[in-house]
Coordinates of C-alpha atoms in Angstrom, one line a residue:
M402 CA -35.2 42.2 28.8
D403 CA -36.8 41.1 32.0
L404 CA -34.8 38.1 32.6
E405 CA -36.9 37.0 35.6
S406 CA -40.6 37.6 34.0
S407 CA -39.3 34.8 31.4
S408 CA -39.8 31.1 31.3
A409 CA -36.3 30.8 29.8
E410 CA -33.5 28.9 32.1
K411 CA -29.8 28.4 31.4
V412 CA -28.8 24.6 31.1
L413 CA -25.3 23.6 30.3
G414 CA -24.6 27.0 29.4
M415 CA -27.7 27.8 27.1
W416 CA -31.2 29.7 27.2
W417 CA -34.1 27.1 27.4
E418 CA -37.6 28.3 26.4
T419 CA -38.9 26.0 29.1
T420 CA -42.7 26.8 27.7
K421 CA -42.0 27.1 24.3
D422 CA -39.5 24.1 24.8
A423 CA -36.7 25.9 22.1
F424 CA -33.6 27.2 22.7
T425 CA -32.9 30.8 22.2
F426 CA -30.3 33.6 23.1
R427 CA -30.3 36.3 25.5
L428 CA -27.5 38.7 25.4
N429 CA -25.9 38.8 28.5
I430 CA -26.2 41.4 31.0
K431 CA -22.4 42.0 31.5
H432 CA -22.9 43.7 27.8
D433 CA -22.3 47.0 28.0
E434 CA -25.1 49.4 26.5
S435 CA -23.0 52.1 25.4
L436 CA -21.0 49.6 23.1
L437 CA -23.6 48.6 21.8
S438 CA -25.5 51.1 21.3
G439 CA -22.7 52.4 18.3
A440 CA -22.2 55.3 20.8
R441 CA -19.0 54.5 21.5
I442 CA -15.6 52.7 19.2
P443 CA -14.6 49.3 20.8
T444 CA -11.4 48.8 20.8
K445 CA -9.6 45.1 20.1
R446 CA -10.7 43.4 23.7
E447 CA -14.0 44.2 24.0
V448 CA -14.7 42.9 20.4
L449 CA -13.8 40.2 21.7
R450 CA -14.8 40.1 24.8
T451 CA -18.4 40.7 22.8
L452 CA -18.0 37.6 20.8
M453 CA -17.5 35.4 23.9
L454 CA -20.5 36.6 25.8
I455 CA -22.8 34.6 23.3
Y456 CA -22.3 31.4 23.7
D457 CA -23.4 28.6 20.7
P458 CA -21.9 25.4 20.7
L459 CA -24.1 23.3 18.1
G460 CA -23.3 27.2 15.7
L461 CA -27.4 27.5 16.2
I462 CA -26.7 31.0 14.6
G463 CA -23.1 30.6 12.9
N464 CA -24.2 32.5 10.2
F465 CA -24.6 35.6 12.8
L466 CA -21.6 34.8 15.1
M467 CA -19.0 34.5 10.9
F468 CA -19.4 38.3 10.3
I469 CA -17.8 39.3 13.5
K470 CA -15.0 36.6 13.4
I471 CA -14.3 37.4 10.3
L472 CA -14.3 41.5 11.7
L473 CA -12.3 40.1 14.2
Q474 CA -9.3 38.5 12.1
E475 CA -9.4 41.8 9.8
I476 CA -9.2 43.9 13.1
W477 CA -6.0 41.6 13.8
R478 CA -4.1 41.5 10.9
S479 CA -4.5 45.5 10.7
G480 CA -2.1 45.0 14.2
Y481 CA -4.0 47.4 16.4
S482 CA -3.2 46.7 19.8
W483 CA -5.9 44.8 22.5
D484 CA -6.5 48.5 24.1
Q485 CA -6.6 50.8 21.1
P486 CA -10.1 51.3 19.0
I487 CA -10.2 49.8 15.8
D488 CA -10.5 52.5 12.6
A489 CA -13.7 54.5 10.8
G490 CA -13.9 51.4 8.0
C491 CA -13.9 48.9 11.0
A492 CA -16.0 50.5 13.3
E493 CA -18.9 50.9 10.2
R494 CA -18.6 47.0 9.6
W495 CA -19.5 46.8 13.5
R496 CA -22.4 49.1 14.1
K497 CA -23.7 47.1 11.2
W498 CA -23.5 44.0 13.3
I499 CA -24.7 45.3 16.8
H500 CA -28.0 46.3 14.8
V501 CA -28.8 43.2 14.4
L502 CA -27.4 42.6 17.4
P503 CA -30.8 42.7 19.4
T504 CA -32.6 40.0 16.9
I505 CA -30.9 37.2 18.3
Q506 CA -33.1 37.3 21.2
S507 CA -36.1 36.6 18.8
V508 CA -34.7 33.3 18.0
M509 CA -36.1 30.0 18.8
V510 CA -34.6 27.0 17.4
P511 CA -36.7 24.0 19.1
R512 CA -35.1 21.3 20.6
C513 CA -37.4 18.7 19.7
Y514 CA -36.1 18.0 15.7
R515 CA -39.9 16.9 14.5
L516 CA -43.3 17.8 15.7
S517 CA -45.5 16.2 12.6
T518 CA -43.3 12.6 12.1
S519 CA -43.2 9.8 14.4
A520 CA -40.6 8.3 16.2
A521 CA -40.9 5.4 14.1
T522 CA -40.0 7.4 11.3
P523 CA -38.1 5.3 8.6
N524 CA -37.5 7.2 6.0
I525 CA -34.3 10.2 7.8
Q526 CA -32.0 11.4 5.7
L527 CA -28.8 13.9 6.6
H528 CA -28.3 16.5 4.6
V529 CA -25.1 18.8 5.5
F530 CA -24.4 21.9 2.8
C531 CA -20.6 23.3 2.4
D532 CA -19.8 26.8 1.4
A533 CA -16.3 28.7 1.6
S534 CA -15.3 32.5 0.0
E535 CA -12.3 34.3 1.0
Y536 CA -13.6 35.4 3.9
G537 CA -14.0 31.3 5.6
M538 CA -15.6 28.5 5.7
A539 CA -19.5 27.1 6.9
A540 CA -21.4 23.7 7.0
V541 CA -24.6 23.3 8.0
A542 CA -26.3 20.4 8.7
Y543 CA -30.3 19.1 8.6
F544 CA -32.8 16.6 9.7
R545 CA -35.4 15.4 6.9
F546 CA -37.8 13.3 8.2
E547 CA -40.3 11.7 5.5
E548 CA -43.3 9.6 6.8
D549 CA -46.6 9.2 4.2
N550 CA -45.4 11.7 2.3
V551 CA -45.3 14.5 5.4
I552 CA -41.9 16.2 4.7
E553 CA -39.8 18.2 8.1
C554 CA -36.5 19.1 8.4
A555 CA -34.7 20.5 11.6
L556 CA -31.5 22.3 11.9
I557 CA -29.1 20.2 13.7
G558 CA -26.0 22.7 14.2
S559 CA -22.9 24.2 11.8
K560 CA -19.5 24.8 12.2
T561 CA -18.0 28.1 10.7
R562 CA -14.0 28.8 10.0
V563 CA -12.0 31.9 9.0
A564 CA -9.8 31.9 6.3
P565 CA -6.3 31.2 7.5
L566 CA -3.9 33.9 7.7
K567 CA -2.6 32.5 5.0
F568 CA -3.7 33.0 1.8
L569 CA -5.5 29.5 0.3
S570 CA -7.4 29.7 -3.0
I571 CA -11.5 29.4 -4.0
P572 CA -11.1 25.9 -4.6
R573 CA -8.1 25.0 -1.2
L574 CA -11.0 26.6 0.8
E575 CA -14.1 24.7 -0.9
L576 CA -12.0 21.6 -0.7
Q577 CA -11.3 22.9 3.3
A578 CA -14.9 23.0 3.5
A579 CA -16.4 19.7 3.0
V580 CA -13.8 17.7 5.0
I581 CA -15.5 20.6 8.0
G582 CA -18.9 19.5 6.7
A583 CA -17.0 15.8 6.6
R584 CA -16.3 16.0 10.3
L585 CA -19.9 17.9 10.9
A586 CA -21.4 14.9 9.7
T587 CA -19.2 12.0 11.6
S588 CA -20.2 14.3 14.8
I589 CA -23.6 13.9 14.3
A590 CA -24.2 10.1 13.5
A591 CA -21.9 8.9 16.7
S592 CA -24.0 11.9 19.3
H593 CA -27.5 10.7 17.7
R594 CA -29.8 7.8 18.5
L595 CA -31.7 8.4 15.1
K596 CA -30.8 5.8 12.4
I597 CA -29.6 7.6 9.9
G598 CA -30.4 5.6 6.0
Q599 CA -29.7 8.4 4.2
R600 CA -26.4 10.4 4.1
V601 CA -26.9 14.1 1.2
F602 CA -23.7 16.4 0.9
W603 CA -23.9 19.3 -1.0
T604 CA -21.1 22.0 -2.5
D605 CA -21.6 24.6 -5.2
S606 CA -18.1 23.8 -6.1
R607 CA -16.9 21.9 -9.1
N608 CA -13.6 21.4 -8.4
V609 CA -14.4 19.1 -5.1
I610 CA -16.8 17.1 -6.7
S611 CA -13.8 16.6 -9.9
W612 CA -11.2 15.9 -7.0
L613 CA -13.7 13.6 -5.2
K614 CA -14.0 11.4 -8.8
S615 CA -10.4 11.5 -9.8
D616 CA -6.9 10.1 -8.6
H617 CA -6.3 11.7 -5.5
R618 CA -3.1 10.7 -6.0
K619 CA -1.7 12.6 -8.6
Y620 CA -2.8 15.7 -7.4
N621 CA -0.8 18.7 -4.6
P622 CA -0.7 17.0 -0.9
F623 CA -3.2 19.8 0.4
V624 CA -5.6 18.1 -2.2
A625 CA -4.9 14.5 -1.9
F626 CA -4.8 14.4 1.7
R627 CA -8.0 16.2 2.4
V628 CA -9.6 14.2 -0.7
S629 CA -8.4 10.9 1.1
E630 CA -10.1 11.8 4.3
L631 CA -13.2 12.4 2.7
L632 CA -12.9 9.5 1.0
E633 CA -12.4 7.4 4.2
K634 CA -15.9 9.2 5.8
T635 CA -17.9 9.7 3.6
D636 CA -19.1 7.9 0.0
V637 CA -18.0 9.5 -3.3
N638 CA -22.4 8.8 -4.4
E639 CA -23.3 11.2 -1.7
W640 CA -21.8 14.3 -3.1
R641 CA -24.2 16.3 -5.2
W642 CA -23.1 19.2 -6.6
L643 CA -26.4 22.7 -6.7
S644 CA -25.8 26.0 -7.7
T645 CA -24.4 29.1 -5.0
K646 CA -27.9 30.3 -4.7
T647 CA -29.6 27.6 -3.4
N648 CA -26.6 26.6 -0.5
V649 CA -28.0 27.5 2.4
A650 CA -24.0 27.6 3.7
D651 CA -23.2 30.3 1.2
E652 CA -25.1 32.8 4.6
G653 CA -22.2 31.6 7.2
T654 CA -19.5 32.3 5.0
K655 CA -20.8 36.4 3.9
W656 CA -22.9 39.2 3.9
Q657 CA -24.8 40.2 1.2
K658 CA -27.7 41.3 3.1
I659 CA -28.5 41.8 6.1
P660 CA -29.0 37.8 7.7
D661 CA -33.1 36.9 8.4
M662 CA -32.7 35.6 12.0
S663 CA -36.6 34.9 12.0
P664 CA -37.6 31.0 12.5
S665 CA -39.2 31.0 9.3
S666 CA -35.8 32.5 7.5
R667 CA -33.3 29.5 5.1
W668 CA -31.1 29.1 7.8
F669 CA -33.3 27.8 10.9
R670 CA -35.4 26.0 8.2
G671 CA -33.3 24.7 5.5
P672 CA -33.5 25.2 1.8
S673 CA -37.3 25.0 0.5
F674 CA -35.8 21.4 -1.9
I675 CA -35.8 19.7 1.0
W676 CA -39.4 19.9 2.2
K677 CA -39.9 18.4 -1.6
S678 CA -40.1 15.2 -3.1
E679 CA -36.6 13.8 -4.4
D680 CA -37.8 14.4 -7.9
E681 CA -37.8 18.6 -7.2
W682 CA -34.2 18.7 -6.1
P683 CA -31.3 20.0 -8.1
A684 CA -30.4 18.3 -10.9
E685 CA -26.6 17.3 -10.8
N686 CA -24.7 18.6 -13.9
L687 CA -22.0 16.4 -15.5
V688 CA -18.6 17.2 -14.1
S689 CA -15.9 16.0 -16.3
K690 CA -13.7 14.2 -14.3
G691 CA -10.3 15.5 -15.4
I692 CA -9.2 18.8 -14.0
S693 CA -6.2 20.1 -14.2
E694 CA -6.0 22.7 -11.0
E695 CA -3.9 21.4 -8.7
L696 CA -1.8 18.6 -10.4
R697 CA 0.8 17.2 -8.9
R698 CA 4.1 19.1 -10.8
C699 CA 6.7 17.0 -12.3
V700 CA 9.9 17.7 -13.3
L701 CA 11.9 15.3 -15.4
H702 CA 15.2 16.1 -16.4
H703 CA 16.1 13.7 -19.5
V704 CA 19.9 14.0 -20.6
V705 CA 20.6 11.2 -23.8
T706 CA 24.4 10.2 -23.9
Q707 CA 26.4 8.8 -26.2
P708 CA 28.8 5.9 -24.7
T709 CA 32.6 7.4 -25.3
I710 CA 33.4 3.5 -25.8
T711 CA 31.2 0.6 -26.7
F712 CA 32.6 -1.9 -24.3
A713 CA 30.4 -4.7 -25.8
R714 CA 32.2 -4.5 -29.1
F715 CA 35.4 -5.8 -27.8
S716 CA 35.8 -10.1 -26.4
R717 CA 38.9 -9.6 -24.6
W718 CA 40.6 -7.5 -21.8
T719 CA 44.5 -6.4 -23.7
R720 CA 42.0 -5.8 -27.0
L721 CA 40.2 -3.5 -25.2
V722 CA 43.4 -1.5 -23.6
R723 CA 45.2 -1.5 -26.6
S724 CA 42.6 -0.5 -28.3
I725 CA 41.9 2.6 -26.0
G726 CA 45.9 3.0 -25.8
Y727 CA 46.3 3.7 -29.1
V728 CA 43.3 6.0 -28.8
V729 CA 44.9 8.2 -26.2
R730 CA 48.3 7.9 -28.3
F731 CA 46.8 9.8 -31.2
I732 CA 45.2 12.2 -28.9
N733 CA 48.4 13.0 -27.0
N734 CA 50.5 13.0 -30.7
A735 CA 48.1 15.6 -31.9
R736 CA 48.6 17.7 -29.5
H737 CA 52.3 17.1 -29.3
R738 CA 51.5 18.6 -33.4
I739 CA 49.6 21.5 -31.9
S740 CA 53.0 22.6 -29.5
G741 CA 56.3 21.4 -32.1
L742 CA 56.8 17.7 -29.9
P743 CA 58.1 14.8 -32.0
P744 CA 54.8 12.3 -31.9
T745 CA 55.5 8.6 -29.8
R746 CA 55.8 5.5 -31.9
G747 CA 56.4 1.6 -31.0
P748 CA 54.9 0.1 -29.2
L749 CA 52.7 0.8 -26.1
S750 CA 54.7 1.4 -23.1
Q751 CA 53.8 0.3 -19.2
E752 CA 53.0 4.5 -18.6
E753 CA 50.4 4.0 -21.4
L754 CA 48.6 0.7 -20.8
A755 CA 48.1 1.9 -17.3
A756 CA 46.8 4.9 -18.1
S757 CA 44.6 3.2 -20.0
E758 CA 43.2 0.7 -17.8
C759 CA 42.7 3.7 -15.6
F760 CA 40.2 5.4 -18.6
I761 CA 38.2 2.6 -19.0
I762 CA 37.9 1.5 -15.4
M763 CA 36.9 5.2 -14.0
Q764 CA 34.4 5.3 -17.8
V765 CA 32.4 1.6 -16.3
Q766 CA 32.4 3.5 -12.6
L767 CA 31.1 6.8 -14.5
E768 CA 28.9 4.7 -15.9
A769 CA 27.9 1.9 -12.6
F770 CA 28.5 5.0 -9.8
P771 CA 27.4 8.1 -11.3
D772 CA 25.6 9.9 -7.9
E773 CA 28.5 8.8 -6.0
M774 CA 31.4 9.5 -7.7
K775 CA 29.5 13.1 -8.4
S776 CA 29.6 13.5 -4.3
L777 CA 33.0 11.8 -3.8
N778 CA 34.3 14.5 -6.2
Q779 CA 32.9 16.9 -4.2
R780 CA 33.9 16.3 -1.2
T781 CA 37.3 16.4 -2.6
E782 CA 37.1 20.0 -3.0
L783 CA 35.9 20.6 0.5
E784 CA 37.9 20.2 3.8
E785 CA 38.1 17.7 5.9
G786 CA 35.6 18.6 8.4
L787 CA 33.3 19.6 6.0
R788 CA 32.6 16.6 4.0
R789 CA 29.3 14.7 4.3
P790 CA 29.3 10.8 3.7
L791 CA 26.9 9.2 1.4
K792 CA 23.8 8.5 1.3
K793 CA 22.9 5.2 3.0
D794 CA 20.8 4.4 0.4
S795 CA 24.1 4.1 -2.2
S796 CA 25.7 0.5 -2.5
L797 CA 28.9 2.0 -2.2
Y798 CA 28.2 3.9 1.4
K799 CA 29.2 0.3 3.5
L800 CA 32.5 0.2 1.3
S801 CA 34.0 4.0 2.1
P802 CA 34.5 5.1 -1.1
E803 CA 37.8 7.7 -1.7
L804 CA 38.4 8.6 -4.9
D805 CA 42.3 8.0 -5.2
E806 CA 44.8 10.6 -7.4
H807 CA 43.8 9.2 -10.5
G808 CA 40.0 9.7 -10.1
L809 CA 39.2 5.9 -9.7
I810 CA 37.1 5.2 -6.4
R811 CA 38.6 2.5 -4.4
M812 CA 37.5 0.8 -1.1
R813 CA 39.7 1.4 2.3
G814 CA 39.3 -0.5 4.7
R815 CA 41.9 -1.9 7.8
L816 CA 44.6 -2.6 5.8
D817 CA 45.6 0.4 5.4
K818 CA 47.2 0.3 8.2
C819 CA 49.0 -2.6 7.1
S820 CA 52.1 -0.9 5.5
L821 CA 53.3 -4.5 4.4
A822 CA 51.0 -4.1 1.6
D823 CA 50.5 -2.8 -1.2
E824 CA 48.4 -0.4 -2.1
A825 CA 46.0 -2.1 -4.7
L826 CA 45.9 -4.3 -2.3
R827 CA 45.5 -2.1 0.6
R828 CA 42.5 -0.3 -1.2
P829 CA 41.4 -2.4 -4.3
I830 CA 39.4 -1.2 -7.4
I831 CA 35.3 -1.5 -6.6
L832 CA 33.9 -2.1 -10.0
P833 CA 30.3 -3.1 -10.5
R834 CA 28.9 -6.8 -10.6
R835 CA 27.1 -7.0 -13.8
H836 CA 29.3 -4.9 -16.5
H837 CA 30.8 -6.3 -19.9
V838 CA 34.3 -4.2 -18.4
T839 CA 34.1 -6.6 -15.2
E840 CA 33.2 -10.0 -16.8
L841 CA 35.8 -9.1 -19.5
I842 CA 38.1 -9.3 -16.5
L843 CA 37.3 -12.0 -14.8
H844 CA 37.4 -13.4 -18.0
A845 CA 41.2 -12.8 -18.9
Y846 CA 42.5 -14.2 -15.2
H847 CA 40.6 -17.0 -16.1
V848 CA 42.3 -17.9 -19.4
K849 CA 45.7 -16.4 -17.2
Y850 CA 45.6 -19.3 -14.8
R851 CA 44.0 -21.8 -16.8
H852 CA 40.7 -22.3 -16.0
C853 CA 41.7 -24.3 -13.2
N854 CA 42.1 -23.3 -9.3
H855 CA 39.2 -21.1 -9.5
R856 CA 40.0 -19.8 -5.7
T857 CA 43.6 -18.7 -6.8
V858 CA 41.7 -16.7 -9.5
V859 CA 39.5 -15.1 -7.3
N860 CA 42.4 -14.5 -5.2
E861 CA 44.4 -12.6 -7.3
V862 CA 40.7 -10.9 -8.1
R863 CA 40.6 -9.3 -5.0
A864 CA 44.4 -8.7 -4.5
R865 CA 43.8 -5.4 -7.0
Y866 CA 39.7 -4.9 -7.5
Y867 CA 36.8 -5.4 -5.2
I868 CA 34.0 -6.5 -7.4
P869 CA 30.3 -7.4 -4.9
R870 CA 30.4 -11.6 -4.2
V871 CA 32.8 -12.3 -7.2
L872 CA 32.9 -15.6 -6.4
A873 CA 29.5 -17.2 -6.8
E874 CA 30.1 -15.1 -9.7
Y875 CA 33.1 -16.6 -11.1
N876 CA 31.4 -20.0 -10.1
R877 CA 28.1 -19.4 -12.2
R878 CA 30.2 -18.0 -15.6
W879 CA 33.1 -21.2 -15.0
V880 CA 30.4 -23.4 -14.4
A881 CA 27.8 -22.0 -17.3
D882 CA 30.2 -20.9 -19.8
Y883 CA 33.5 -23.3 -19.8
L884 CA 32.6 -26.5 -18.1
P885 CA 29.5 -27.9 -20.3
T886 CA 32.8 -27.8 -23.2
L887 CA 34.8 -30.1 -21.5
T888 CA 31.4 -32.4 -22.2
R889 CA 30.6 -31.8 -25.3
R890 CA 29.3 -34.0 -28.2
S891 CA 31.4 -33.0 -30.7
K892 CA 32.3 -37.2 -32.3
W893 CA 29.9 -36.1 -34.5
F894 CA 31.1 -33.8 -35.8
Q895 CA 35.6 -33.7 -35.6
P896 CA 37.7 -36.3 -34.8
V897 CA 38.4 -35.9 -30.9
R898 CA 42.1 -36.7 -29.9
P899 CA 41.7 -40.0 -27.4
I900 CA 42.7 -39.4 -23.9
K901 CA 46.5 -40.6 -23.3
E902 CA 48.5 -40.9 -20.4
G903 CA 49.4 -38.0 -18.0
D904 CA 46.2 -36.0 -19.6
I905 CA 44.4 -33.8 -16.4
V906 CA 40.4 -34.8 -16.4
L907 CA 37.3 -34.2 -14.3
I908 CA 35.9 -37.2 -13.0
V909 CA 32.3 -37.1 -14.0
D910 CA 29.7 -38.0 -10.7
A911 CA 25.9 -37.2 -11.2
N912 CA 25.7 -37.1 -7.3
L913 CA 27.8 -34.0 -7.3
P914 CA 27.7 -30.7 -8.6
R915 CA 30.1 -29.7 -11.3
N916 CA 31.8 -27.3 -9.1
S917 CA 32.6 -30.1 -6.9
W918 CA 33.5 -33.1 -9.7
P919 CA 37.5 -34.3 -8.6
K920 CA 40.7 -34.0 -10.5
G921 CA 43.1 -36.5 -11.8
R922 CA 46.1 -37.3 -13.4
V923 CA 45.1 -40.6 -16.1
L924 CA 47.6 -43.1 -15.5
A925 CA 46.9 -46.0 -18.1
V926 CA 44.3 -46.3 -20.4
K927 CA 42.7 -49.8 -21.8
I928 CA 42.3 -49.3 -25.2
S929 CA 38.8 -52.2 -27.0
G930 CA 40.1 -53.7 -30.5
D931 CA 38.3 -51.0 -32.7
G932 CA 41.8 -49.4 -31.2
Q933 CA 39.1 -46.5 -29.2
V934 CA 40.1 -46.0 -25.7
R935 CA 37.3 -47.1 -23.2
R936 CA 38.5 -46.7 -20.0
A937 CA 41.1 -45.2 -17.9
T938 CA 42.7 -45.4 -14.2
V939 CA 42.9 -42.0 -12.5
Q940 CA 44.9 -40.7 -10.0
T941 CA 43.6 -38.8 -7.8
A942 CA 44.0 -37.2 -3.7
N943 CA 41.9 -39.7 -2.7
G944 CA 43.2 -42.5 -4.3
I945 CA 43.5 -44.4 -7.7
L946 CA 40.4 -44.6 -9.5
E947 CA 39.0 -47.1 -12.5
R948 CA 36.4 -44.9 -14.8
P949 CA 34.7 -45.5 -18.2
A950 CA 36.1 -42.4 -21.3
V951 CA 32.3 -41.2 -21.3
K952 CA 32.7 -40.3 -17.9
L953 CA 35.7 -38.3 -18.2
A954 CA 36.5 -34.6 -18.8
V955 CA 39.7 -33.5 -20.3
L956 CA 41.0 -30.4 -19.0
D957 CA 43.2 -28.3 -21.6
V958 CA 45.9 -27.7 -19.0
R959 CA 49.1 -27.7 -20.7
S960 CA 50.8 -26.0 -24.2
E961 CA 52.5 -27.0 -26.9
N962 CA 55.6 -26.8 -25.7
D963 CA 54.6 -29.4 -22.7
E964 CA 52.4 -31.5 -25.4
R965 CA 56.2 -31.8 -27.6
T966 CA 58.2 -32.5 -25.0
V967 CA 55.9 -35.3 -23.8
I968 CA 56.1 -36.5 -27.7
S969 CA 59.8 -36.8 -27.9
A970 CA 60.4 -38.7 -24.2
K971 CA 57.7 -41.2 -25.2
D972 CA 60.6 -41.6 -28.2
C973 CA 63.4 -41.5 -26.9
E974 CA 62.0 -44.0 -24.3
G975 CA 60.6 -46.2 -28.2

């Protein structure tokens, strides 16, 4: 074509026909005529050069260029070098494309969107069509103007992408095409000063419509992320379904026939139904919201285990230890009978009691710290340099846990270097805070030290066990379980021994918490005319106080031998 006689000018890389005020395309003089005539088979470099010489930033002929993009990807997959001629199959498709190439010079796309409607058109719509195939994805956009029953449509542009080298299913490609369409619509709205009153997105994929109307969080990440972007850029009600035959974006994904490059073609004018009233648009079929494709797979491994020992059946630590000790002895005696060894009889030995305690604590740790126990067992099988620490979200991570020779989890600390301290003190056994066995152990120490001086009880517990927040747990149990029994109103149900000299009492003070009541010893009592003790004089650490009997709580800290000794002493004095 003689460019000198043409009125086309080049503006920002595109050809502008000034007389018709339309965009057009020209074949560059750098094109090799022998190559474009089909007389010579091109190389991969020449195919790419031919594609790059056609400048179409708006995607006005995206349906035409998509074919050569797909061909170039196929050549790339074949592994040809840059200067190696392509094979016969690709060469045939190349000739098919260059046969249509001269027709792009007749393309005329008006620069002005509307010719019949005025600039004050109240109803401006943006229609975006999306489609995908196994070869690629495409989205094409049109403006629709309606004024006084006059409808006018104009092509805005298109975006095309070849399918990735890694295989993707057609539903996933359709979803990616919808994302391209949503991004194209956002770009069009940002680059135009027209006030778009309505946006309509068309797709022929029922899966895309179903995913948009469902909870996208239950699908695989690929679908969930892209549906989330669609919901962010568009509204669900803006999406509609249409058949593949009506979808104009289908021309940008595959060549079923030679494309029509005339100005009256469907690609440049848009589908016929958008030129009609909205009542004649394709009716959207009802699409079910539930779709099983691309659902996030959730594998649940449920294991029902029966506890080896029901610890809740026992109310005393010593009873639990002895019961397990006799069970272990029975198992050992059964093994001895098979081996021909004599059975063990008589009371439980200290070794059997210690083994019983180890077994109980191991079961507790397996229930409370199963993952940590598994990880520590694996670490013991590896060399020192290959051992991995526990996960940081583990409750034992900061305790530097280690398994001892009995398989119990112990806490390591700076006392490991102290050779004077006992092993139990240097590496205390870790117990869960809220467990029935832990409560039994605390209760056993509580009874052992006769419910007084809880600091001593806590220190003795810490000398062997590590229980998180053991002091708070002990105070909670002592205040909630034992202390209320000291001031219970039992006079209405059974006679209560009156306060007497030598009793250890707590002085009830409403202004102090229960665990802070002062403690003292009764020095003298005052008996009323009815023979009841009404007041008492108490020796405390801060002095001698006199209080009513109802404000004194007697602590049962003396044994029967002590009471007999006191009674005998009084008899001797009498």
